[in-house]
XYZ file of C-alpha atoms in Angstrom:
498
model
C -34.499 19.796 9.323
C -34.805 16.457 8.090
C -37.058 16.111 5.001
C -38.636 12.668 3.429
C -35.258 12.751 0.838
C -33.350 11.693 3.336
C -35.998 9.044 5.068
C -35.817 7.362 1.684
C -32.344 7.510 1.434
C -31.388 6.157 4.992
C -34.174 3.459 4.688
C -32.461 2.407 1.033
C -28.951 2.382 2.717
C -30.608 -0.190 5.109
C -32.622 -2.270 2.602
C -30.552 -2.937 0.596
C -26.586 -2.024 1.118
C -26.314 -3.810 4.720
C -26.415 -0.417 6.617
C -26.626 -0.923 10.225
C -25.611 -0.542 13.678
C -22.523 -3.175 13.963
C -22.813 -2.896 18.033
C -23.696 -1.228 20.760
C -21.302 -1.625 23.664
C -21.748 -0.503 27.379
C -18.551 -0.201 29.097
C -18.441 -1.191 32.543
C -16.317 -0.538 35.311
C -15.323 -3.645 37.702
C -12.822 -1.152 39.641
C -14.656 -1.111 42.933
C -15.549 -5.101 42.468
C -11.930 -5.717 43.402
C -11.456 -8.089 46.762
C -8.737 -10.535 47.971
C -11.281 -12.927 49.087
C -12.099 -15.144 44.913
C -15.421 -15.937 45.436
C -16.775 -12.540 46.830
C -15.109 -10.848 43.517
C -16.977 -13.198 41.457
C -20.219 -12.228 43.605
C -19.524 -8.798 43.066
C -18.329 -9.004 39.634
C -21.842 -10.738 38.515
C -23.902 -8.811 40.270
C -21.932 -5.566 38.889
C -22.601 -6.672 35.295
C -26.151 -8.456 35.950
C -26.961 -5.012 37.715
C -25.638 -2.200 35.079
C -26.425 -4.481 32.301
C -29.602 -5.722 32.854
C -31.839 -3.369 30.162
C -28.692 -3.480 27.910
C -30.222 -5.510 25.096
C -34.447 -5.054 25.503
C -33.192 -1.225 24.942
C -31.668 -2.028 21.699
C -34.344 -4.166 20.605
C -36.796 -1.349 21.413
C -34.161 0.792 19.346
C -34.305 -0.826 16.689
C -37.932 -1.525 16.506
C -38.782 2.012 16.685
C -36.261 3.756 14.373
C -35.856 1.634 11.977
C -31.994 0.832 12.146
C -30.865 -3.196 12.675
C -28.426 -3.939 15.745
C -26.728 -6.047 14.961
C -25.366 -6.806 18.684
C -25.645 -5.611 22.726
C -22.253 -6.416 24.086
C -20.247 -5.411 27.225
C -16.892 -4.228 28.040
C -15.167 -5.000 31.540
C -12.204 -3.013 33.264
C -9.700 -5.325 32.176
C -9.338 -8.806 34.621
C -5.693 -8.512 35.302
C -5.998 -5.656 37.194
C -9.366 -6.148 38.996
C -8.156 -9.905 39.506
C -4.617 -9.762 40.972
C -5.375 -9.513 44.914
C -7.455 -12.474 44.687
C -5.648 -14.625 41.982
C -3.413 -17.116 42.681
C -3.207 -19.494 40.176
C -3.904 -19.632 36.624
C -7.396 -21.611 37.661
C -8.410 -18.535 39.923
C -8.369 -16.673 36.895
C -10.600 -18.727 34.575
C -13.450 -19.003 37.355
C -13.099 -15.038 36.768
C -13.604 -15.741 32.828
C -16.888 -18.219 34.016
C -18.662 -15.823 36.156
C -17.866 -13.187 33.071
C -19.628 -15.739 30.387
C -22.586 -16.329 33.156
C -23.451 -13.159 33.302
C -23.633 -12.641 30.111
C -25.635 -14.910 29.323
C -27.933 -13.908 31.725
C -28.072 -10.346 30.301
C -28.254 -11.388 27.190
C -25.162 -10.338 24.875
C -23.649 -11.840 22.428
C -19.905 -11.164 24.041
C -18.623 -9.027 26.716
C -14.761 -8.195 25.954
C -12.216 -7.503 29.049
C -10.748 -10.697 30.113
C -6.988 -8.646 28.962
C -4.008 -7.004 30.318
C -1.788 -4.195 29.572
C 1.611 -5.379 29.384
C 3.150 -3.316 26.517
C 6.446 -2.630 29.038
C 6.394 -4.830 32.294
C 4.267 -7.862 33.242
C 2.857 -7.903 37.001
C 2.623 -11.835 38.131
C -1.208 -11.092 38.038
C -0.837 -10.001 34.420
C 0.953 -13.517 33.644
C -1.449 -15.197 35.322
C -3.761 -14.163 32.989
C -2.274 -14.964 30.394
C -1.451 -18.118 30.222
C -4.785 -18.723 31.487
C -6.512 -17.561 28.644
C -5.905 -21.140 26.633
C -8.263 -22.642 29.569
C -10.584 -19.546 29.383
C -11.220 -19.623 26.113
C -11.852 -23.598 26.063
C -14.124 -23.247 28.790
C -16.205 -20.269 28.027
C -18.483 -19.580 24.881
C -18.862 -15.013 25.237
C -15.924 -13.644 26.677
C -13.316 -11.834 24.420
C -9.694 -11.523 25.447
C -6.947 -9.243 24.358
C -3.426 -8.139 25.376
C -1.675 -5.300 24.412
C 2.126 -5.967 24.411
C 3.306 -2.481 22.753
C 2.874 1.398 21.934
C 4.331 4.073 21.029
C 4.827 5.628 24.801
C 6.657 2.306 25.937
C 8.209 0.534 23.058
C 7.337 -3.315 22.075
C 7.328 -5.937 25.592
C 8.932 -8.837 23.496
C 8.857 -11.068 26.449
C 4.719 -10.538 26.496
C 5.307 -11.053 22.912
C 7.773 -14.438 22.683
C 4.740 -15.477 25.330
C 1.731 -14.882 23.241
C 2.515 -16.630 20.400
C 2.882 -19.949 23.031
C -0.401 -18.665 24.023
C -2.324 -18.261 20.618
C -0.861 -21.775 19.279
C -1.873 -23.530 23.027
C -5.638 -21.555 22.078
C -6.090 -22.998 19.181
C -4.843 -26.355 20.851
C -7.627 -26.494 22.825
C -10.239 -25.347 21.199
C -9.280 -27.647 17.858
C -12.134 -29.068 18.561
C -14.549 -26.333 16.808
C -11.354 -25.804 14.069
C -9.224 -23.457 17.149
C -12.260 -20.774 17.232
C -10.587 -19.876 20.730
C -8.049 -17.864 18.950
C -10.732 -15.889 16.826
C -11.967 -14.590 20.286
C -8.235 -13.353 21.458
C -7.034 -10.135 20.296
C -2.751 -9.119 20.621
C -2.365 -4.811 20.494
C -0.520 -2.143 20.398
C -1.403 0.637 21.059
C -4.579 -0.699 22.390
C -7.590 1.821 22.776
C -9.445 2.463 26.011
C -13.087 2.608 24.248
C -13.159 0.504 21.331
C -16.709 -1.191 20.845
C -15.205 -4.328 19.311
C -14.252 -6.943 19.778
C -12.511 -8.864 20.642
C -10.669 -6.100 21.964
C -12.858 -4.075 24.023
C -12.125 -3.730 26.970
C -13.491 -0.683 29.662
C -10.472 2.022 30.257
C -9.045 2.673 33.559
C -10.159 6.539 32.721
C -13.574 5.634 31.549
C -16.695 6.376 33.657
C -18.184 4.220 35.975
C -20.349 3.190 33.300
C -21.162 4.240 29.379
C -22.256 3.813 25.947
C -20.159 3.276 22.956
C -21.295 2.637 19.615
C -20.062 0.489 16.292
C -21.048 1.243 13.032
C -20.429 -0.152 9.750
C -21.850 0.358 6.501
C -19.504 -1.177 2.976
C -21.793 -1.454 1.140
C -23.871 1.773 1.557
C -20.020 3.240 0.424
C -19.564 0.850 -2.166
C -22.676 1.887 -3.697
C -22.082 5.388 -3.631
C -18.679 4.875 -5.458
C -20.649 3.515 -7.803
C -21.989 6.931 -9.007
C -19.077 8.522 -9.359
C -17.388 5.288 -11.218
C -14.388 7.073 -13.839
C -14.021 10.376 -12.032
C -11.067 12.153 -10.457
C -9.703 11.220 -6.911
C -10.623 14.063 -5.123
C -14.872 14.028 -6.192
C -13.973 10.546 -5.428
C -12.863 11.761 -2.190
C -15.465 13.906 -1.308
C -18.136 11.293 -2.301
C -16.595 8.892 0.689
C -16.797 11.613 3.101
C -20.233 12.592 2.854
C -21.680 9.189 2.896
C -19.277 8.119 6.020
C -21.339 11.386 7.460
C -24.405 10.366 6.392
C -23.582 6.793 8.715
C -22.245 7.457 11.215
C -25.517 10.215 12.032
C -26.991 6.971 12.309
C -25.074 5.472 15.247
C -24.883 8.777 16.236
C -28.221 9.102 16.991
C -28.934 5.246 18.254
C -26.068 5.770 20.845
C -27.094 9.543 22.242
C -31.375 7.372 22.335
C -29.672 4.099 23.673
C -27.537 6.836 26.330
C -30.759 8.242 27.480
C -32.925 5.566 27.583
C -30.641 3.688 29.952
C -29.755 6.658 32.370
C -26.021 5.602 30.984
C -23.426 8.732 29.961
C -22.684 8.091 25.339
C -19.022 7.306 25.320
C -18.065 7.163 21.396
C -19.550 6.507 17.925
C -16.660 4.236 16.660
C -16.862 5.180 12.326
C -15.357 2.179 11.090
C -16.445 -0.080 8.000
C -16.362 -3.266 9.820
C -17.335 -6.072 6.791
C -19.290 -9.549 7.089
C -19.756 -12.437 4.665
C -22.743 -11.317 3.347
C -22.436 -10.291 -0.333
C -22.368 -6.472 -0.767
C -20.994 -6.126 2.554
C -17.383 -6.017 1.389
C -14.783 -3.694 2.332
C -12.356 -5.261 -0.651
C -15.312 -4.851 -3.233
C -14.578 -0.705 -2.379
C -11.609 -1.246 -3.562
C -12.002 -2.676 -6.282
C -14.660 -0.146 -7.096
C -12.028 2.085 -6.524
C -10.268 0.678 -9.258
C -8.519 -2.606 -7.779
C -9.000 -5.520 -10.179
C -8.388 -7.914 -6.445
C -7.510 -6.473 -2.996
C -3.968 -6.967 -3.128
C -3.443 -5.549 -6.764
C -0.743 -2.806 -6.787
C -2.340 0.497 -5.405
C -4.309 -1.405 -2.667
C -2.480 0.238 0.065
C -2.572 3.552 -1.813
C -6.256 3.295 -1.503
C -7.329 1.811 1.619
C -4.982 4.926 3.018
C -7.932 6.767 0.456
C -10.190 5.153 2.477
C -9.059 5.164 5.604
C -8.428 8.916 5.843
C -11.646 9.600 3.897
C -13.690 8.138 6.360
C -11.983 9.835 9.443
C -12.304 12.747 7.713
C -16.858 12.225 6.761
C -17.332 11.089 9.820
C -16.242 13.050 12.389
C -17.961 15.844 11.850
C -21.429 14.053 11.904
C -20.554 12.400 15.561
C -19.815 14.928 19.042
C -17.247 12.013 19.829
C -15.756 9.099 17.695
C -13.823 7.000 19.083
C -12.520 3.472 19.068
C -10.499 2.287 15.835
C -12.811 4.030 13.321
C -11.135 3.580 10.029
C -11.631 0.380 7.527
C -11.377 -3.085 8.805
C -9.420 -5.922 6.513
C -10.435 -8.941 7.983
C -10.010 -12.137 5.483
C -12.815 -14.571 7.284
C -15.384 -11.702 7.375
C -14.788 -9.926 3.521
C -15.808 -11.991 0.724
C -13.941 -9.660 -1.243
C -11.115 -10.490 0.499
C -11.459 -14.101 0.467
C -12.638 -14.202 -2.961
C -8.856 -11.985 -3.221
C -6.661 -14.716 -1.221
C -8.127 -18.390 -3.716
C -7.596 -15.882 -6.739
C -3.877 -15.375 -5.712
C -3.453 -11.443 -4.949
C -3.666 -11.418 -1.421
C -1.046 -12.831 0.409
C -0.296 -12.205 4.383
C 3.247 -10.176 3.912
C 0.505 -7.654 1.215
C -2.130 -7.863 4.054
C 0.898 -6.694 6.481
C 1.526 -3.451 4.413
C -2.201 -2.516 4.364
C -2.396 -2.676 7.818
C -0.124 0.265 7.512
C -2.759 2.782 6.995
C -5.711 0.244 7.229
C -7.572 0.560 11.337
C -6.709 -2.379 12.929
C -4.296 -4.895 11.757
C -3.805 -9.181 10.690
C -7.476 -9.948 11.117
C -8.785 -13.016 11.072
C -6.685 -14.622 8.923
C -7.038 -18.793 9.473
C -3.286 -20.160 9.139
C -1.897 -23.763 9.401
C -1.904 -25.209 12.995
C 1.344 -26.923 12.832
C 3.358 -22.808 12.625
C 6.085 -22.796 14.876
C 4.930 -20.326 18.403
C 8.216 -18.555 16.900
C 6.507 -17.279 13.899
C 3.770 -16.417 15.236
C 5.749 -14.396 17.670
C 7.627 -12.697 15.003
C 4.466 -11.785 12.986
C 2.598 -10.140 16.195
C 6.679 -8.037 16.667
C 6.598 -6.610 13.459
C 2.819 -5.921 13.471
C 3.299 -4.482 16.466
C 6.448 -1.785 15.188
C 4.023 -0.699 12.420
C 2.317 0.385 15.028
C 4.920 1.362 17.414
C 6.215 3.790 14.885
C 3.059 4.875 12.756
C 1.458 5.784 16.042
C -1.401 3.797 14.951
C -3.232 1.194 16.598
C -2.082 -2.806 15.110
C -3.182 -5.906 16.300
C -2.475 -9.677 15.580
C -6.221 -11.767 15.621
C -4.401 -15.100 13.790
C -5.657 -18.857 13.663
C -3.959 -21.870 13.784
C -6.139 -24.173 13.023
C -4.684 -27.292 14.188
C -4.917 -30.028 11.928
C -5.602 -28.698 8.255
C -2.850 -26.992 6.098
C -2.249 -24.563 3.221
C -5.464 -24.509 0.527
C -8.063 -26.191 3.109
C -10.805 -24.063 4.520
C -12.170 -23.376 8.193
C -15.939 -22.082 8.476
C -16.332 -20.329 11.808
C -20.263 -19.447 10.877
C -21.622 -16.295 11.766
C -20.165 -13.073 11.196
C -16.779 -14.625 11.282
C -17.635 -15.597 8.226
C -15.025 -19.095 6.947
C -11.502 -18.540 5.996
C -9.032 -20.432 3.810
C -5.873 -21.218 4.784
C -3.385 -18.981 4.096
C 0.639 -19.599 3.737
C 3.066 -18.518 6.581
C 7.217 -17.955 5.526
C 8.802 -20.982 6.529
C 12.580 -18.696 7.438
C 13.029 -19.056 10.939
C 13.269 -15.659 13.214
C 13.504 -18.056 16.810
C 16.932 -16.176 17.359
C 15.356 -13.334 17.398
C 12.884 -14.093 19.572
C 14.643 -15.700 21.713
C 16.449 -12.525 23.171
C 14.147 -10.800 26.075
C 13.472 -7.485 26.755
C 12.137 -5.039 25.148
C 12.435 -2.804 21.664
C 12.557 0.802 23.118
C 10.249 3.040 22.114
C 10.780 5.327 19.338
C 13.045 8.458 18.632
C 9.231 10.515 18.342
C 8.044 9.167 21.640
C 9.414 11.946 23.384
C 7.112 13.850 22.607
C 5.633 12.782 25.062
C 8.396 11.853 27.816
C 7.282 14.526 31.001
C 11.057 13.895 31.024
C 11.480 16.006 28.254
C 9.820 18.764 28.412
C 10.580 22.921 27.044
C 12.279 25.463 28.481
C 9.317 27.780 29.964
C 9.613 31.112 30.027
C 11.208 32.723 32.915
C 13.026 29.216 33.414
C 16.423 30.236 32.091
C 18.857 34.054 32.251
C 20.958 34.407 29.395
C 24.106 36.249 29.843
C 25.795 37.847 26.226
C 29.668 37.686 26.303
C 31.841 39.136 24.958
C 35.881 38.897 24.286
C 38.376 40.125 23.018
C 42.288 38.644 21.740
C 46.108 40.329 21.049
C 45.069 40.286 17.175
C 41.714 42.587 17.471
C 39.507 39.569 16.937
C 36.599 38.966 19.370
C 34.356 36.057 20.327
C 31.087 35.949 21.293
C 28.935 33.441 23.274
C 25.230 32.807 25.670
C 25.935 31.743 28.722
C 22.840 30.438 30.882
C 21.778 29.924 33.854
C 19.107 27.754 34.924
C 16.164 29.972 37.925
C 14.701 26.238 38.629
C 17.504 24.440 39.468
C 21.188 25.837 41.145
C 23.490 24.353 38.692
C 26.252 26.348 37.648
C 26.121 28.286 34.061
C 26.817 26.077 31.097
C 27.985 27.252 27.651
C 26.275 27.127 24.329
């Protein structure tokens, strides 16, 4: 039963501590739009999106008005376009027409971003997937609301280094194609390892092929709420600190659950997941870095930062998972530099480097996010950074991502302004030593040894599948040897000695 204290507490979170629902994202399957005729395909895509999502924005605004909960973004994710356009697209320009169709549909229904201009190439690339990837620079330059993502690795398959090399080149080409906007196109492009199918956050959202035809996923955010709560336990032990984070994450996630279920009911669309990530904004007091400082660090990047972030990420998950019927997406703590004023301050103070950020990604929700780097950075260097981050995700069985922005014409120490939720960022230095020979090898980095537990070929012996024989043999000296023979009952193989 909700009491007046809980109502007042939630109002305070919203009015003073920047609690909001960061996004309501409608996932839409485009599998039924596939057609070998490009014109027909574009027509089907446009009709499907504008029909399914026609009431998404108005519903979000109505829920926000009635419940007093800010809902910042209304967005759409679609099935990876490399799958949808494979039969119809024979050139890069063909894929770009689909990007323009997505952009047009997004504008008509009123959402600010649409994700799913994507390819999943963790093990290899089809010709269509390569064409889509090569079309990304042109697509990002010609559209305003389309977001793109490419999954280049997974714990199950390893890392596709051919795709990694290609993405290093594509990131740089996208920066050049949008240099008049300070390379803003790269802010809409993310490279994943272990990409989730139900992520509601941009730029990495896409609608997985295992999902329902349409679903509602919600992303909540409350770094300011967590930071304020931790002020109450300043100087207390870690157990008390963890308990406070869990309790606060529970309350924040309940708000997301309420909005998700209400949106699902009103739109007549299945509820998918609540992503309980702490997603910062450039607003003062809405920073993950400030939470780390409240835990006890002078700046994000100081010794102890990775441990503090690990604690925060884990406690957010533990608290939030009990508050929703389905938690998914990325769910944890984001550390985007340009979108977090505390991170920007840490970079300017010299406390936070690219290498330290990489270490932090071992324990956070995503990876190297919204980091501006010099525009003259080599494509092979970008590919090397992508490979490093993918290896962290592959080995640790977690999602990692890279969203780097090589700002053409600018160098270390300069500042780039993206505006809105994307914020601004100081351009960070990149290691100048070469990794060209490493990137040029090509091929695939194999999956780690512990990936075998998900390998269908690696199977446990089932009950009754093998027959054991105890064998005894004596010798002239009076000694005996004992061994066991196993005979397969499933396969007609000779018995083997173990």
